[in-house]
Short mmCIF file of C-alpha atoms in Angstrom, two decimals:
data_model
loop_
_atom_site.label_atom_id
_atom_site.label_comp_id
_atom_site.label_asym_id
_atom_site.label_seq_id
_atom_site.Cartn_x
_atom_site.Cartn_y
_atom_site.Cartn_z
CA MET A 340 170.96 297.29 34.87
CA ALA A 341 169.66 297.57 38.44
CA LEU A 342 168.35 294.55 40.30
CA PHE A 343 164.74 295.74 40.39
CA ASP A 344 164.60 296.91 36.75
CA LYS A 345 162.65 293.77 35.92
CA TYR A 346 159.80 295.20 38.02
CA ALA A 347 159.68 298.48 36.08
CA ALA A 348 156.04 298.04 35.00
CA LEU A 349 154.95 296.99 38.48
CA ILE A 350 156.89 299.84 40.10
CA GLY A 351 155.12 302.32 37.82
CA GLN A 352 151.67 300.96 38.64
CA PHE A 353 152.35 300.88 42.38
CA ALA A 354 153.76 304.42 42.39
CA SER A 355 150.73 305.78 40.54
CA LEU A 356 148.42 304.20 43.14
CA GLU A 357 150.49 305.64 45.99
CA ALA A 358 150.25 309.06 44.33
CA THR A 359 146.44 308.98 44.57
CA GLY A 360 146.74 308.75 48.36
CA TYR A 361 144.69 305.55 48.35
CA ASN A 362 146.57 302.40 47.47
CA PRO A 363 144.34 299.32 47.90
CA PHE A 364 147.41 297.12 48.18
CA ASN A 365 148.98 299.14 50.99
CA VAL A 366 146.21 299.81 53.51
CA SER A 367 147.13 300.03 57.18
CA PHE A 368 144.62 300.13 60.03
CA ASP A 369 145.85 302.10 63.03
CA THR A 370 143.50 300.31 65.40
CA VAL A 371 141.12 297.40 64.92
CA LEU A 372 138.03 297.73 67.12
CA SER A 373 136.01 294.59 66.39
CA PRO A 374 135.43 292.01 63.61
CA THR A 375 133.58 294.74 61.70
CA GLU A 376 135.24 298.05 62.56
CA ALA A 377 138.70 299.64 62.52
CA MET A 378 140.27 303.09 62.67
CA ILE A 379 142.45 304.76 60.02
CA GLY A 380 143.70 307.90 61.71
CA ALA A 381 140.66 309.50 63.33
CA ARG A 382 138.22 307.85 60.90
CA ARG A 383 136.04 304.88 61.82
CA ILE A 384 136.00 302.31 58.99
CA LEU A 385 133.34 299.65 58.44
CA LEU A 386 135.09 296.43 57.40
CA PHE A 387 133.70 294.51 54.41
CA GLY A 388 136.93 292.98 53.18
CA THR A 389 138.38 290.73 55.89
CA ASN A 390 137.21 287.10 55.23
CA ASN A 391 136.26 287.08 58.93
CA TYR A 392 133.22 284.97 58.08
CA LEU A 393 132.10 283.95 61.57
CA GLY A 394 133.49 287.02 63.34
CA LEU A 395 135.40 284.86 65.83
CA THR A 396 138.51 287.08 66.09
CA TYR A 397 137.03 288.87 69.11
CA ASP A 398 135.13 285.93 70.62
CA ARG A 399 135.72 286.02 74.38
CA ALA A 400 136.38 282.28 74.75
CA VAL A 401 138.79 282.29 71.78
CA ILE A 402 140.76 285.22 73.19
CA GLU A 403 140.87 283.68 76.67
CA ALA A 404 142.13 280.37 75.25
CA ALA A 405 144.92 282.19 73.42
CA ALA A 406 145.90 284.22 76.49
CA GLU A 407 145.88 281.19 78.76
CA ALA A 408 148.01 279.17 76.33
CA THR A 409 150.56 281.99 76.09
CA GLN A 410 150.81 282.19 79.88
CA ARG A 411 151.18 278.43 80.24
CA LEU A 412 153.22 277.42 77.16
CA GLY A 413 155.03 280.60 76.14
CA ALA A 414 154.95 282.97 73.21
CA GLY A 415 156.42 280.76 70.49
CA THR A 416 157.71 277.27 69.69
CA THR A 417 161.04 278.41 68.17
CA GLY A 418 161.25 275.43 65.86
CA SER A 419 159.78 272.93 63.45
CA ARG A 420 157.68 270.01 64.55
CA VAL A 421 159.99 267.51 62.89
CA ALA A 422 163.34 268.88 64.05
CA ASN A 423 162.36 270.49 67.35
CA GLY A 424 159.27 268.63 68.50
CA SER A 425 155.51 269.07 68.55
CA TYR A 426 153.57 270.40 71.51
CA GLY A 427 150.70 268.30 72.83
CA THR A 428 148.28 270.98 71.67
CA HIS A 429 149.40 270.62 68.01
CA ARG A 430 148.45 266.94 68.15
CA GLN A 431 145.24 267.75 69.99
CA LEU A 432 144.17 270.24 67.30
CA GLU A 433 144.90 267.64 64.61
CA ARG A 434 142.70 265.11 66.44
CA HIS A 435 139.91 267.69 66.77
CA LEU A 436 140.07 268.47 63.04
CA ALA A 437 140.06 264.78 62.06
CA ASP A 438 137.12 264.21 64.41
CA PHE A 439 135.21 267.20 63.00
CA TYR A 440 135.64 265.88 59.45
CA GLY A 441 135.08 262.24 60.46
CA ARG A 442 138.50 261.33 59.04
CA LYS A 443 141.32 259.15 60.31
CA HIS A 444 144.15 261.63 59.86
CA GLY A 445 144.80 265.32 60.33
CA MET A 446 147.88 267.45 59.77
CA VAL A 447 148.38 271.11 60.69
CA PHE A 448 150.54 273.60 58.75
CA SER A 449 151.74 277.05 59.76
CA THR A 450 149.69 278.88 57.11
CA GLY A 451 146.92 277.97 54.68
CA TYR A 452 149.28 278.83 51.82
CA GLN A 453 151.79 276.31 53.16
CA ALA A 454 149.10 273.64 53.51
CA ASN A 455 148.64 273.72 49.74
CA LEU A 456 152.39 273.91 49.12
CA GLY A 457 152.98 271.02 51.50
CA ILE A 458 150.19 268.74 50.35
CA LEU A 459 150.35 269.23 46.57
CA SER A 460 154.15 269.09 46.36
CA ALA A 461 154.24 265.89 48.43
CA LEU A 462 151.20 264.02 47.01
CA ALA A 463 152.33 264.23 43.40
CA GLY A 464 155.72 262.75 42.52
CA LYS A 465 157.81 263.12 39.38
CA ASP A 466 155.74 260.80 37.18
CA ASP A 467 152.34 261.86 38.54
CA HIS A 468 149.91 264.43 37.16
CA LEU A 469 148.23 267.34 38.90
CA ILE A 470 145.12 268.60 37.12
CA LEU A 471 144.08 272.02 38.42
CA ASP A 472 141.01 274.14 37.95
CA ALA A 473 142.30 277.09 35.90
CA ASP A 474 140.99 279.60 38.46
CA SER A 475 142.84 278.00 41.37
CA HIS A 476 144.35 280.15 44.13
CA ALA A 477 148.03 281.11 43.84
CA SER A 478 148.94 278.67 46.63
CA ILE A 479 147.65 275.77 44.49
CA TYR A 480 149.69 276.90 41.49
CA ASP A 481 152.77 277.47 43.67
CA GLY A 482 152.36 274.12 45.45
CA SER A 483 152.14 272.41 42.07
CA ARG A 484 155.34 274.08 40.91
CA LEU A 485 157.16 273.18 44.11
CA GLY A 486 156.78 269.48 43.36
CA HIS A 487 158.00 267.59 40.30
CA ALA A 488 154.71 266.44 38.79
CA GLN A 489 153.34 267.35 35.38
CA VAL A 490 150.79 270.12 35.85
CA THR A 491 147.86 270.81 33.52
CA ARG A 492 144.78 272.99 33.89
CA PHE A 493 141.14 272.51 32.98
CA ARG A 494 138.57 275.25 32.34
CA HIS A 495 137.09 276.68 35.51
CA ASN A 496 134.23 274.55 36.91
CA ASP A 497 134.03 272.56 33.66
CA PRO A 498 133.60 268.78 34.27
CA ALA A 499 133.63 268.04 30.51
CA ASP A 500 137.03 269.71 30.12
CA LEU A 501 138.34 267.81 33.17
CA ASP A 502 137.07 264.61 31.53
CA ASN A 503 138.96 265.51 28.33
CA ARG A 504 142.18 266.13 30.24
CA LEU A 505 141.97 262.80 32.07
CA ARG A 506 141.14 260.97 28.83
CA ARG A 507 144.29 262.39 27.21
CA LEU A 508 146.29 261.07 30.17
CA ALA A 509 144.59 257.66 30.27
CA ASP A 510 147.51 255.78 28.70
CA THR A 511 150.17 257.77 30.53
CA PRO A 512 151.61 256.13 33.67
CA GLY A 513 151.46 257.86 37.05
CA ASP A 514 148.72 258.87 39.44
CA LYS A 515 146.28 261.62 38.49
CA ILE A 516 145.33 264.13 41.18
CA ILE A 517 142.50 266.62 40.63
CA VAL A 518 142.54 269.88 42.62
CA VAL A 519 139.46 272.08 43.07
CA GLU A 520 138.20 274.63 45.59
CA GLY A 521 134.94 274.73 47.55
CA ILE A 522 134.19 278.44 47.19
CA TYR A 523 136.37 280.40 44.75
CA SER A 524 137.66 283.45 46.58
CA MET A 525 137.37 285.98 43.77
CA LEU A 526 133.75 285.60 42.63
CA GLY A 527 132.35 283.48 45.46
CA ASP A 528 131.18 280.72 43.11
CA THR A 529 131.20 277.02 44.08
CA ALA A 530 132.53 273.96 42.25
CA PRO A 531 130.10 271.47 40.58
CA LEU A 532 131.48 268.82 42.90
CA ARG A 533 129.08 265.95 42.14
CA GLU A 534 129.96 266.12 38.45
CA PHE A 535 133.68 266.32 39.25
CA VAL A 536 133.33 263.24 41.47
CA GLU A 537 131.75 261.29 38.59
CA VAL A 538 134.70 262.18 36.35
CA LYS A 539 137.14 261.33 39.10
CA ARG A 540 135.59 257.87 39.55
CA LYS A 541 135.47 257.22 35.82
CA TRP A 542 139.21 257.69 35.45
CA GLY A 543 140.36 256.42 38.86
CA ALA A 544 141.91 259.74 39.84
CA TYR A 545 142.36 261.23 43.30
CA LEU A 546 140.52 264.37 44.41
CA VAL A 547 141.81 267.20 46.59
CA ILE A 548 139.42 269.98 47.62
CA ASP A 549 140.53 273.25 49.17
CA GLU A 550 137.73 274.36 51.52
CA ALA A 551 139.53 277.57 52.60
CA HIS A 552 136.51 279.79 51.96
CA SER A 553 133.79 277.17 52.55
CA LEU A 554 134.78 275.77 55.97
CA GLY A 555 132.26 277.13 58.47
CA VAL A 556 130.16 278.43 55.58
CA LEU A 557 128.72 275.46 53.65
CA GLY A 558 127.39 272.03 54.67
CA ARG A 559 125.01 270.88 57.36
CA THR A 560 127.71 270.99 60.03
CA GLY A 561 129.97 273.56 58.35
CA ARG A 562 132.51 271.15 56.88
CA GLY A 563 132.30 272.82 53.50
CA LEU A 564 131.20 272.13 49.93
CA ALA A 565 131.95 268.38 49.99
CA GLU A 566 129.50 268.01 52.87
CA ALA A 567 126.91 270.25 51.18
CA ALA A 568 127.19 268.21 47.96
CA GLY A 569 127.07 264.89 49.83
CA VAL A 570 130.29 263.57 48.28
CA GLU A 571 132.72 263.52 51.21
CA ALA A 572 133.45 259.81 50.75
CA ASP A 573 134.81 260.56 47.26
CA VAL A 574 137.07 263.39 48.37
CA ASP A 575 140.49 261.96 49.21
CA PHE A 576 142.05 265.04 50.79
CA VAL A 577 140.48 268.15 52.30
CA VAL A 578 142.78 271.16 52.63
CA GLY A 579 141.78 274.28 54.50
CA THR A 580 142.85 277.32 56.43
CA PHE A 581 142.42 278.70 59.93
CA SER A 582 142.62 282.31 58.79
CA LYS A 583 139.08 282.83 57.51
CA SER A 584 136.12 281.41 59.45
CA LEU A 585 138.36 280.27 62.33
CA GLY A 586 139.84 283.74 62.76
CA GLY A 587 143.48 282.70 63.32
CA ILE A 588 146.31 281.62 61.06
CA GLY A 589 147.47 278.22 59.86
CA GLY A 590 146.31 275.49 57.52
CA PHE A 591 145.40 271.82 57.60
CA CYS A 592 144.77 268.67 55.64
CA VAL A 593 142.51 265.76 56.68
CA SER A 594 142.24 262.39 54.97
CA ASP A 595 141.37 258.73 55.40
CA MET A 596 144.29 257.63 53.22
CA ASP A 597 146.33 254.84 54.81
CA GLY A 598 149.91 255.87 55.46
CA PHE A 599 149.02 259.57 55.52
CA ASP A 600 151.51 260.35 58.29
CA ILE A 601 154.49 259.73 56.01
CA LEU A 602 153.77 263.22 54.66
CA ARG A 603 155.19 264.59 57.92
CA VAL A 604 158.66 263.58 56.79
CA ALA A 605 158.10 264.02 53.05
CA SER A 606 156.45 267.45 52.88
CA ARG A 607 159.09 270.16 52.96
CA PRO A 608 156.73 273.08 53.74
CA TYR A 609 155.70 271.09 56.83
CA MET A 610 159.21 270.04 57.85
CA PHE A 611 161.26 273.18 57.29
CA THR A 612 159.18 275.85 58.96
CA ALA A 613 158.44 276.81 62.56
CA SER A 614 155.26 275.37 64.05
CA LEU A 615 152.27 277.45 65.11
CA PRO A 616 152.66 279.20 68.50
CA PRO A 617 150.59 277.93 71.47
CA SER A 618 148.31 280.99 71.41
CA VAL A 619 147.25 280.37 67.80
CA VAL A 620 146.79 276.63 68.35
CA ALA A 621 144.60 277.29 71.40
CA ALA A 622 142.60 280.05 69.67
CA VAL A 623 141.95 277.89 66.61
CA THR A 624 141.00 274.88 68.75
CA GLU A 625 138.44 277.01 70.59
CA ALA A 626 137.21 278.63 67.36
CA LEU A 627 136.63 275.15 65.89
CA ASN A 628 134.69 274.32 69.04
CA GLN A 629 132.57 277.44 68.53
CA LEU A 630 132.02 276.61 64.86
CA ARG A 631 130.79 273.13 65.81
CA HIS A 632 128.53 274.13 68.66
CA ARG A 633 127.09 277.42 67.40
CA PRO A 634 125.36 276.62 64.08
CA ALA A 635 123.49 279.91 64.55
CA LEU A 636 126.71 281.70 63.52
CA ARG A 637 126.59 280.02 60.11
CA GLN A 638 122.90 280.83 59.72
CA GLN A 639 123.59 284.46 60.59
CA LEU A 640 126.43 284.56 58.05
CA LEU A 641 124.18 283.19 55.28
CA ASP A 642 121.36 285.58 56.20
CA ASN A 643 123.83 288.48 56.06
CA ALA A 644 125.33 287.26 52.78
CA ARG A 645 121.85 287.05 51.19
CA ARG A 646 120.95 290.53 52.44
CA PHE A 647 124.13 292.11 51.10
CA HIS A 648 124.04 290.16 47.82
CA ALA A 649 120.38 291.10 47.25
CA GLY A 650 121.12 294.72 48.10
CA LEU A 651 123.86 295.01 45.47
CA ALA A 652 121.87 292.99 42.90
CA ASP A 653 118.86 295.31 43.35
CA LEU A 654 121.04 298.32 42.71
CA GLY A 655 122.01 296.85 39.36
CA PHE A 656 125.60 295.89 40.07
CA ASN A 657 127.00 293.04 38.01
CA ILE A 658 127.62 290.38 40.68
CA GLY A 659 127.84 286.59 40.77
CA PRO A 660 124.64 284.50 40.85
CA GLU A 661 125.34 282.78 44.16
CA ALA A 662 124.69 284.54 47.48
CA SER A 663 127.96 283.52 49.12
CA PRO A 664 129.89 285.45 51.81
CA VAL A 665 132.16 286.65 48.99
CA VAL A 666 130.32 289.24 46.91
CA SER A 667 132.25 290.75 44.00
CA ALA A 668 130.97 293.57 41.82
CA ILE A 669 132.44 293.39 38.32
CA MET A 670 133.90 296.77 37.34
CA PRO A 671 134.36 297.89 33.74
CA ASP A 672 138.13 298.31 34.15
CA PRO A 673 140.88 298.52 36.80
CA ALA A 674 140.82 302.35 36.92
CA THR A 675 137.09 302.36 37.75
CA ALA A 676 137.66 299.65 40.38
CA PHE A 677 140.36 301.78 42.05
CA THR A 678 138.21 304.92 41.98
CA PHE A 679 135.17 303.11 43.33
CA TRP A 680 137.24 301.47 46.05
CA SER A 681 138.87 304.74 47.15
CA LYS A 682 135.53 306.59 47.23
CA LEU A 683 134.09 303.85 49.44
CA LEU A 684 137.08 304.06 51.77
CA GLU A 685 136.77 307.83 51.87
CA ALA A 686 133.15 307.32 52.93
CA GLY A 687 134.27 304.87 55.65
CA LEU A 688 133.79 301.46 53.98
CA TYR A 689 136.70 299.05 53.45
CA THR A 690 136.47 296.53 50.59
CA ASN A 691 139.06 294.83 48.33
CA VAL A 692 140.22 295.46 44.78
CA SER A 693 141.10 292.32 42.84
CA LEU A 694 142.80 292.47 39.46
CA PRO A 695 144.22 290.11 36.85
CA PRO A 696 146.11 287.80 36.95
CA ALA A 697 144.62 287.05 40.39
CA THR A 698 141.09 287.26 38.96
CA PRO A 699 139.35 285.02 36.40
CA LYS A 700 138.81 286.14 32.78
CA GLY A 701 140.85 289.31 33.30
CA LEU A 702 138.08 290.87 35.40
CA ALA A 703 138.54 293.94 37.58
CA LEU A 704 136.62 293.25 40.79
CA LEU A 705 135.47 295.23 43.76
CA ARG A 706 135.32 292.41 46.25
CA SER A 707 133.48 292.39 49.57
CA SER A 708 133.23 289.69 52.22
CA VAL A 709 130.38 289.45 54.69
CA SER A 710 130.66 288.36 58.34
CA ALA A 711 128.18 286.84 60.78
CA ALA A 712 129.27 289.72 63.04
CA HIS A 713 127.84 292.38 60.69
CA SER A 714 124.62 293.93 61.98
CA ARG A 715 121.65 294.59 59.71
CA SER A 716 122.28 298.30 59.93
CA GLN A 717 125.95 297.83 58.96
CA ILE A 718 124.93 295.82 55.90
CA ASP A 719 122.30 298.36 54.92
CA HIS A 720 124.78 301.19 55.42
CA ALA A 721 127.32 299.41 53.17
CA VAL A 722 124.65 298.90 50.49
CA GLN A 723 123.73 302.59 50.80
CA LEU A 724 127.36 303.62 50.25
CA PHE A 725 127.56 301.35 47.19
CA ALA A 726 124.37 303.01 45.89
CA GLU A 727 125.63 306.56 46.40
CA THR A 728 129.06 305.84 44.95
CA GLY A 729 127.72 303.81 42.02
CA ARG A 730 125.26 306.57 41.08
CA ALA A 731 127.84 309.32 41.47
CA MET A 732 130.12 307.41 39.08
CA GLY A 733 127.31 306.64 36.65
CA LEU A 734 127.74 302.88 37.03
CA ILE A 735 124.15 302.15 38.11
CA GLY A 736 120.78 303.74 37.43
CA ASP A 737 119.00 306.22 39.67
CA GLN A 738 115.88 304.21 40.46
CA ALA A 739 115.30 303.44 44.10
CA ALA A 740 115.92 299.80 44.91
CA ALA A 741 113.33 297.59 46.58
CA PRO A 742 113.80 297.39 50.35
CA PRO A 743 116.17 294.50 51.19
CA GLU A 744 113.45 292.81 53.29
CA MET A 745 111.36 292.19 50.18
CA ARG A 746 114.26 290.70 48.25
CA VAL A 747 115.36 288.45 51.10
CA ALA A 748 111.80 287.24 51.66
CA ALA A 749 111.51 286.42 47.96
CA GLN A 750 114.55 284.06 48.00
CA MET B 596 143.37 295.10 16.71
CA PRO B 597 144.22 298.15 14.59
CA SER B 598 145.71 296.34 11.59
CA PRO B 599 146.26 292.76 10.42
CA ILE B 600 149.43 291.14 11.74
CA GLU B 601 151.73 289.11 9.52
CA LEU B 602 152.44 285.90 11.43
CA SER B 603 155.64 283.92 11.18
CA GLU B 604 157.32 281.29 13.31
CA ASP B 605 159.34 284.11 14.89
CA THR B 606 156.26 286.07 16.02
CA ASN B 607 156.36 286.52 19.78
CA ILE B 608 153.01 285.34 21.17
CA THR B 609 152.65 287.96 23.91
CA GLU B 610 154.21 291.04 22.29
CA GLY B 611 153.50 290.15 18.65
CA LEU B 612 149.84 289.28 19.20
CA GLY B 613 149.24 291.81 21.98
CA LEU B 614 148.07 289.15 24.45
CA ASP B 615 148.44 289.56 28.21
CA SER B 616 149.20 286.61 30.49
CA VAL B 617 145.50 285.84 31.04
CA ALA B 618 144.71 285.94 27.33
CA VAL B 619 147.69 283.69 26.58
CA MET B 620 146.30 281.00 28.87
CA ASP B 621 142.90 281.17 27.12
CA PHE B 622 144.66 281.06 23.75
CA VAL B 623 146.58 277.96 24.84
CA MET B 624 143.35 276.26 25.95
CA GLU B 625 141.83 276.84 22.50
CA ILE B 626 144.92 275.31 20.88
CA GLU B 627 144.73 272.36 23.29
CA ASP B 628 141.09 271.75 22.31
CA ALA B 629 141.76 272.04 18.60
CA LEU B 630 144.67 269.58 18.70
CA ASP B 631 143.32 267.39 21.55
CA ILE B 632 146.47 267.76 23.62
CA SER B 633 147.27 269.05 27.11
CA ILE B 634 150.34 271.25 27.35
CA PRO B 635 151.85 271.07 30.86
CA LEU B 636 152.44 274.43 32.56
CA ASP B 637 156.23 274.10 32.49
CA ARG B 638 156.11 273.54 28.72
CA ILE B 639 153.83 276.57 28.26
CA ALA B 640 156.39 278.67 30.17
CA GLU B 641 159.03 277.72 27.60
CA VAL B 642 156.91 278.82 24.64
CA LYS B 643 157.81 282.32 23.43
CA THR B 644 157.12 282.29 19.69
CA ILE B 645 154.64 280.65 17.36
CA GLY B 646 157.49 278.41 16.22
CA ASP B 647 157.99 277.25 19.82
CA LEU B 648 154.29 276.49 20.08
CA ILE B 649 154.31 274.45 16.86
CA ALA B 650 157.35 272.48 18.03
CA THR B 651 155.75 271.80 21.43
CA ALA B 652 152.47 270.71 19.84
CA HIS B 653 154.30 268.39 17.42
CA ASP B 654 156.25 266.93 20.29
CA LEU B 655 153.12 266.29 22.40
CA LYS B 656 151.28 264.84 19.40
CA GLY B 657 154.21 262.52 18.72
CA VAL B 658 154.69 264.04 15.25
CA ALA B 659 158.25 264.19 13.98
#
């Protein structure tokens, strides 16, 4: 038996996608031109699948900060913060994040994935309990497995089921830690956070919220769903990422919990990995500055999200009810999702295919993400390509949709 | 399902019932509701057959 025989089914699926010439899990852009455009060979591709919510990857000040930091501090740190030392700019970014969230403590990780690994594995010890939303991101599941706590799941966005789970644990010793997300990355739906907070208080549990897709998107100042729901005081730990609205890479956690800094020598994904390079730290620091001082970016993002969401809804696509920057069209099956996706790419539009087990309820999704950097004409062009492709495949009717202006005005 | 399936304690839950990994998790949640228990993820991973599931449920219910 060969080593990779255990992947036989996966190998077969991957090979059949490669054979079509369009494999959604193996796309390579030859050149990236802007937050919204790239080249594949000689073809110009409109990007609707990047999570680049605020379009800050090409912001002049962000790029200049990264370049200056590289010149001054070098290309990399070559070590971990615990074993080889932090740079002043790591600490500075942590203070900026804590200040932005109005929290006492901030901690930066080298990726968003590692932030969840590092926080969940360290917060919950052997006799504690992690209670996860069933539709949690892979990093939340993996972080839970990395630690030694008992892990159970509750039905997605279901406060009554969470209440049941905590009731069953009421007489069991150990701390109970609830983990939810702000915006769920597959369907773009948000958590019923006020109801979760009531359940959390009732049972004396702790609450962790992952704002990866809601930072810079939701809340009066862009802090995410907890701010939008007005429950920040009841959220014990906020986890997030730099790789979506902040346009870089890395992750973080902020908290008011006394003694928080002990995690720096207890969290293995923080201790045993190299720290972020100066360029990334400087770029993210400047992107956070932009996020804080340019609320118009967030308004533009929401306007764009509404326009795109309304456009697809008008065409008759089966999409989620909330106009979030993540807009997923539910496809009848994976084969249709692949065909739709490849036809869009052929026409010059890049989106994402999302399949089980990464998706909820076994859904096959054609997932798009909207950016503040998209122009009206880019959004309308994307909607037009969805219309043409959907009609050609018989997925939507032939009637002309109402102009997007009318739909947006009606909301 | 094309034809009724004869269940026994040896029936494999994924292959025998034709459930994929997503359906198994939904199935487990229904069982959890019916018995008012929570089965931790590491215990679910150990369950292969209906007999395993019965033993795990008994154990979590404190039934000998």
